[in-house]
Coordinates of N, CA and C in Angstrom, one line a residue:
M37 N 19.3 39.8 -57.0 CA 19.4 38.5 -56.5 C 18.5 37.9 -57.4
T38 N 19.0 36.5 -57.8 CA 18.1 35.6 -58.8 C 17.3 34.7 -57.8
A39 N 16.0 34.5 -58.3 CA 15.2 33.4 -57.6 C 15.6 32.1 -57.9
G40 N 15.4 31.5 -56.7 CA 15.7 29.7 -56.9 C 14.2 29.1 -56.7
T41 N 14.2 28.0 -57.5 CA 12.9 27.3 -57.5 C 13.3 25.8 -57.1
I42 N 12.4 25.0 -56.2 CA 12.8 23.9 -55.9 C 11.4 23.2 -56.6
H43 N 11.8 22.1 -57.4 CA 10.4 21.3 -58.0 C 10.2 20.1 -57.1
L44 N 9.0 20.1 -56.8 CA 8.6 18.9 -55.9 C 7.6 17.9 -56.7
D45 N 7.6 16.6 -56.5 CA 6.8 15.7 -57.1 C 6.0 15.2 -56.2
P46 N 4.6 15.5 -56.4 CA 3.8 15.0 -55.0 C 3.7 13.6 -54.9
D47 N 4.0 12.7 -56.0 CA 3.8 11.2 -55.8 C 5.1 10.6 -55.3
L48 N 5.9 11.5 -54.9 CA 7.3 11.3 -54.1 C 7.2 11.8 -52.6
I49 N 6.4 12.3 -52.3 CA 6.0 12.9 -50.8 C 5.5 11.6 -50.2
H50 N 6.3 11.6 -49.0 CA 5.7 10.3 -48.2 C 5.7 10.8 -46.7
P51 N 5.0 11.3 -46.2 CA 4.8 11.6 -44.9 C 5.1 10.8 -43.8
V52 N 5.8 10.9 -42.9 CA 6.2 9.6 -41.9 C 5.4 9.9 -40.7
I53 N 4.6 8.9 -40.2 CA 3.7 9.1 -39.1 C 3.8 8.0 -38.1
D54 N 4.3 8.0 -36.8 CA 4.4 6.9 -36.0 C 5.4 5.9 -36.7
D55 N 6.4 6.5 -37.4 CA 7.5 5.5 -37.9 C 7.0 4.6 -39.2
E56 N 6.0 5.1 -39.7 CA 5.6 4.5 -40.9 C 5.2 5.8 -42.1
W57 N 6.0 5.5 -43.4 CA 5.7 6.5 -44.4 C 4.4 6.0 -45.1
H58 N 3.8 7.1 -45.4 CA 2.3 7.0 -46.2 C 2.4 7.6 -47.4
R59 N 1.2 7.4 -48.2 CA 1.1 7.9 -49.4 C -0.2 8.9 -49.2
L60 N 0.1 10.4 -50.0 CA -1.0 11.2 -49.8 C -2.4 10.8 -50.6
K61 N -3.3 11.0 -50.1 CA -4.7 10.9 -50.6 C -4.8 11.4 -52.1
D62 N -4.4 12.7 -52.1 CA -4.5 13.6 -53.3 C -3.2 14.0 -53.8
G63 N -3.2 14.4 -55.0 CA -1.8 14.8 -55.4 C -1.3 16.1 -55.5
T64 N -1.8 16.8 -54.1 CA -1.1 18.0 -54.1 C 0.1 18.3 -53.2
T65 N 1.0 19.3 -53.2 CA 2.0 19.3 -52.6 C 1.7 20.3 -51.4
P66 N 1.4 19.6 -50.3 CA 1.2 20.4 -48.9 C 1.9 21.2 -48.3
Q67 N 1.5 22.2 -47.9 CA 2.6 23.5 -47.2 C 2.6 23.1 -45.8
T68 N 3.7 23.7 -45.1 CA 3.8 23.5 -43.8 C 2.4 24.0 -43.1
G69 N 2.2 23.1 -42.2 CA 0.7 23.5 -41.3 C -0.6 22.9 -42.0
D70 N -0.6 22.6 -43.2 CA -1.6 21.7 -43.8 C -2.0 20.6 -43.2
T71 N -3.1 20.3 -42.9 CA -3.6 19.0 -42.6 C -3.8 18.1 -43.8
V72 N -3.3 16.9 -43.9 CA -3.7 16.1 -45.2 C -4.2 14.8 -44.7
E73 N -4.7 14.2 -45.7 CA -5.4 12.7 -45.3 C -4.4 11.6 -46.2
M74 N -4.0 10.7 -45.6 CA -3.4 9.6 -46.5 C -4.0 8.6 -47.1
L75 N -3.7 7.7 -48.0 CA -4.5 6.8 -48.6 C -5.2 5.8 -47.6
C76 N -4.7 5.6 -46.6 CA -5.2 4.8 -45.6 C -6.2 5.2 -44.6
G77 N -6.2 6.6 -44.7 CA -7.4 7.3 -43.9 C -6.8 8.2 -42.7
V78 N -5.5 8.0 -42.4 CA -5.1 8.6 -41.4 C -4.7 10.1 -42.0
T79 N -4.9 11.1 -40.9 CA -4.9 12.6 -41.0 C -3.5 12.9 -40.2
A80 N -2.9 14.0 -40.7 CA -1.7 14.7 -40.1 C -1.6 15.9 -40.6
T81 N -0.9 16.8 -39.7 CA -0.6 18.1 -39.9 C 1.0 18.1 -40.5
I82 N 1.2 18.8 -41.6 CA 2.6 18.6 -42.3 C 3.5 19.6 -41.7
G83 N 4.7 19.0 -41.7 CA 5.8 19.8 -41.4 C 7.0 19.1 -42.1
Y84 N 8.1 20.1 -42.5 CA 9.1 19.5 -43.2 C 10.4 19.4 -42.5
E85 N 11.3 18.5 -42.7 CA 12.5 18.4 -42.1 C 13.5 17.9 -42.9
P86 N 14.8 18.3 -42.7 CA 15.8 17.7 -43.7 C 16.0 16.1 -43.7
L87 N 16.3 15.7 -45.0 CA 16.1 14.1 -45.1 C 17.3 13.5 -43.8
A88 N 18.3 13.9 -43.7 CA 19.1 13.5 -42.6 C 18.2 13.2 -41.2
H89 N 17.3 13.9 -41.1 CA 16.5 13.7 -39.7 C 15.8 12.5 -39.7
R90 N 15.4 11.9 -40.8 CA 14.7 10.7 -41.2 C 15.3 9.5 -40.2
R91 N 16.4 9.4 -40.0 CA 17.1 8.2 -39.4 C 17.6 8.5 -38.2
R92 N 17.0 9.5 -37.5 CA 17.4 9.9 -35.9 C 17.2 8.8 -35.1
D93 N 15.9 8.1 -35.2 CA 15.4 7.1 -34.3 C 15.8 5.6 -34.9
R94 N 14.9 5.4 -35.9 CA 14.9 4.3 -36.7 C 14.4 4.5 -38.1
P95 N 14.7 3.8 -39.1 CA 14.2 4.2 -40.3 C 12.7 3.7 -40.5
P96 N 11.9 4.6 -41.1 CA 10.6 4.3 -41.2 C 10.3 3.1 -42.0
T97 N 9.2 2.3 -41.8 CA 8.6 1.6 -42.6 C 7.5 1.8 -43.4
C98 N 6.9 1.0 -44.6 CA 5.9 1.5 -45.2 C 4.6 1.0 -44.7
C99 N 3.8 1.8 -44.8 CA 2.4 1.6 -44.2 C 1.7 0.5 -44.9
P100 N 1.4 -0.7 -44.7 CA 0.9 -1.7 -45.4 C -0.4 -1.1 -46.0
A101 N -1.5 -0.5 -45.5 CA -2.7 -0.1 -46.1 C -2.3 0.7 -47.3
C102 N -1.4 1.8 -47.0 CA -1.1 2.6 -48.1 C -0.5 1.9 -49.3
D103 N 0.5 1.0 -48.8 CA 1.2 0.1 -49.8 C 0.1 -0.8 -50.7
A104 N -0.7 -1.2 -50.2 CA -2.0 -2.2 -50.7 C -2.8 -1.2 -51.8
I105 N -3.1 -0.3 -51.5 CA -3.9 0.7 -52.3 C -3.1 1.2 -53.2
T106 N -1.9 1.7 -53.1 CA -1.0 2.1 -54.4 C -0.8 0.8 -55.2
R107 N -0.5 -0.4 -55.0 CA -0.3 -1.4 -55.8 C -1.5 -1.7 -56.6
K108 N -2.6 -2.0 -55.8 CA -3.9 -2.1 -56.5 C -4.2 -1.3 -57.5
R109 N -4.2 0.1 -57.4 CA -4.1 1.3 -58.5 C -3.3 1.0 -59.4
Q110 N -1.9 0.7 -59.5 CA -1.0 0.8 -60.4 C -1.0 -0.7 -61.1
G111 N -1.6 -1.7 -60.6 CA -1.7 -3.0 -61.2 C -0.4 -3.8 -60.7
I112 N 0.2 -3.3 -59.5 CA 1.3 -4.2 -59.3 C 0.9 -5.5 -58.2
P113 N 1.3 -6.4 -58.4 CA 1.0 -7.6 -57.5 C 1.2 -7.3 -56.1
R114 N 0.2 -8.0 -55.3 CA 0.3 -7.9 -53.7 C 1.7 -8.4 -53.4
R115 N 2.0 -8.0 -52.1 CA 3.3 -8.6 -51.6 C 2.7 -10.0 -51.1
R116 N 3.8 -11.1 -51.1 CA 3.5 -12.2 -50.4 C 3.0 -12.0 -49.1
G117 N 1.8 -12.7 -48.8 CA 1.3 -12.6 -47.5 C 0.3 -11.4 -47.3
D118 N 0.0 -10.6 -48.0 CA -0.8 -9.8 -48.2 C -2.2 -10.5 -48.6
R119 N -3.4 -9.9 -48.1 CA -4.6 -10.3 -48.2 C -5.4 -9.3 -49.2

């Protein structure tokens, strides 16, 4: 049997907590059961689900704090109305 590999980009991993997607504080790829910290300071234990499960209840929105930190780091202008 041939081994298969799935390549993940840590910058594209956005954990969803309380219907908001976040950005990881560090650039690692967490394993199921790992506790990780988000840019906004929230911590969570990681679990993986199929993408189709994301819209079971309602689509997640972006965490405003994670978004503001990411924009500042990347030199992207703030959203209108952000402080």
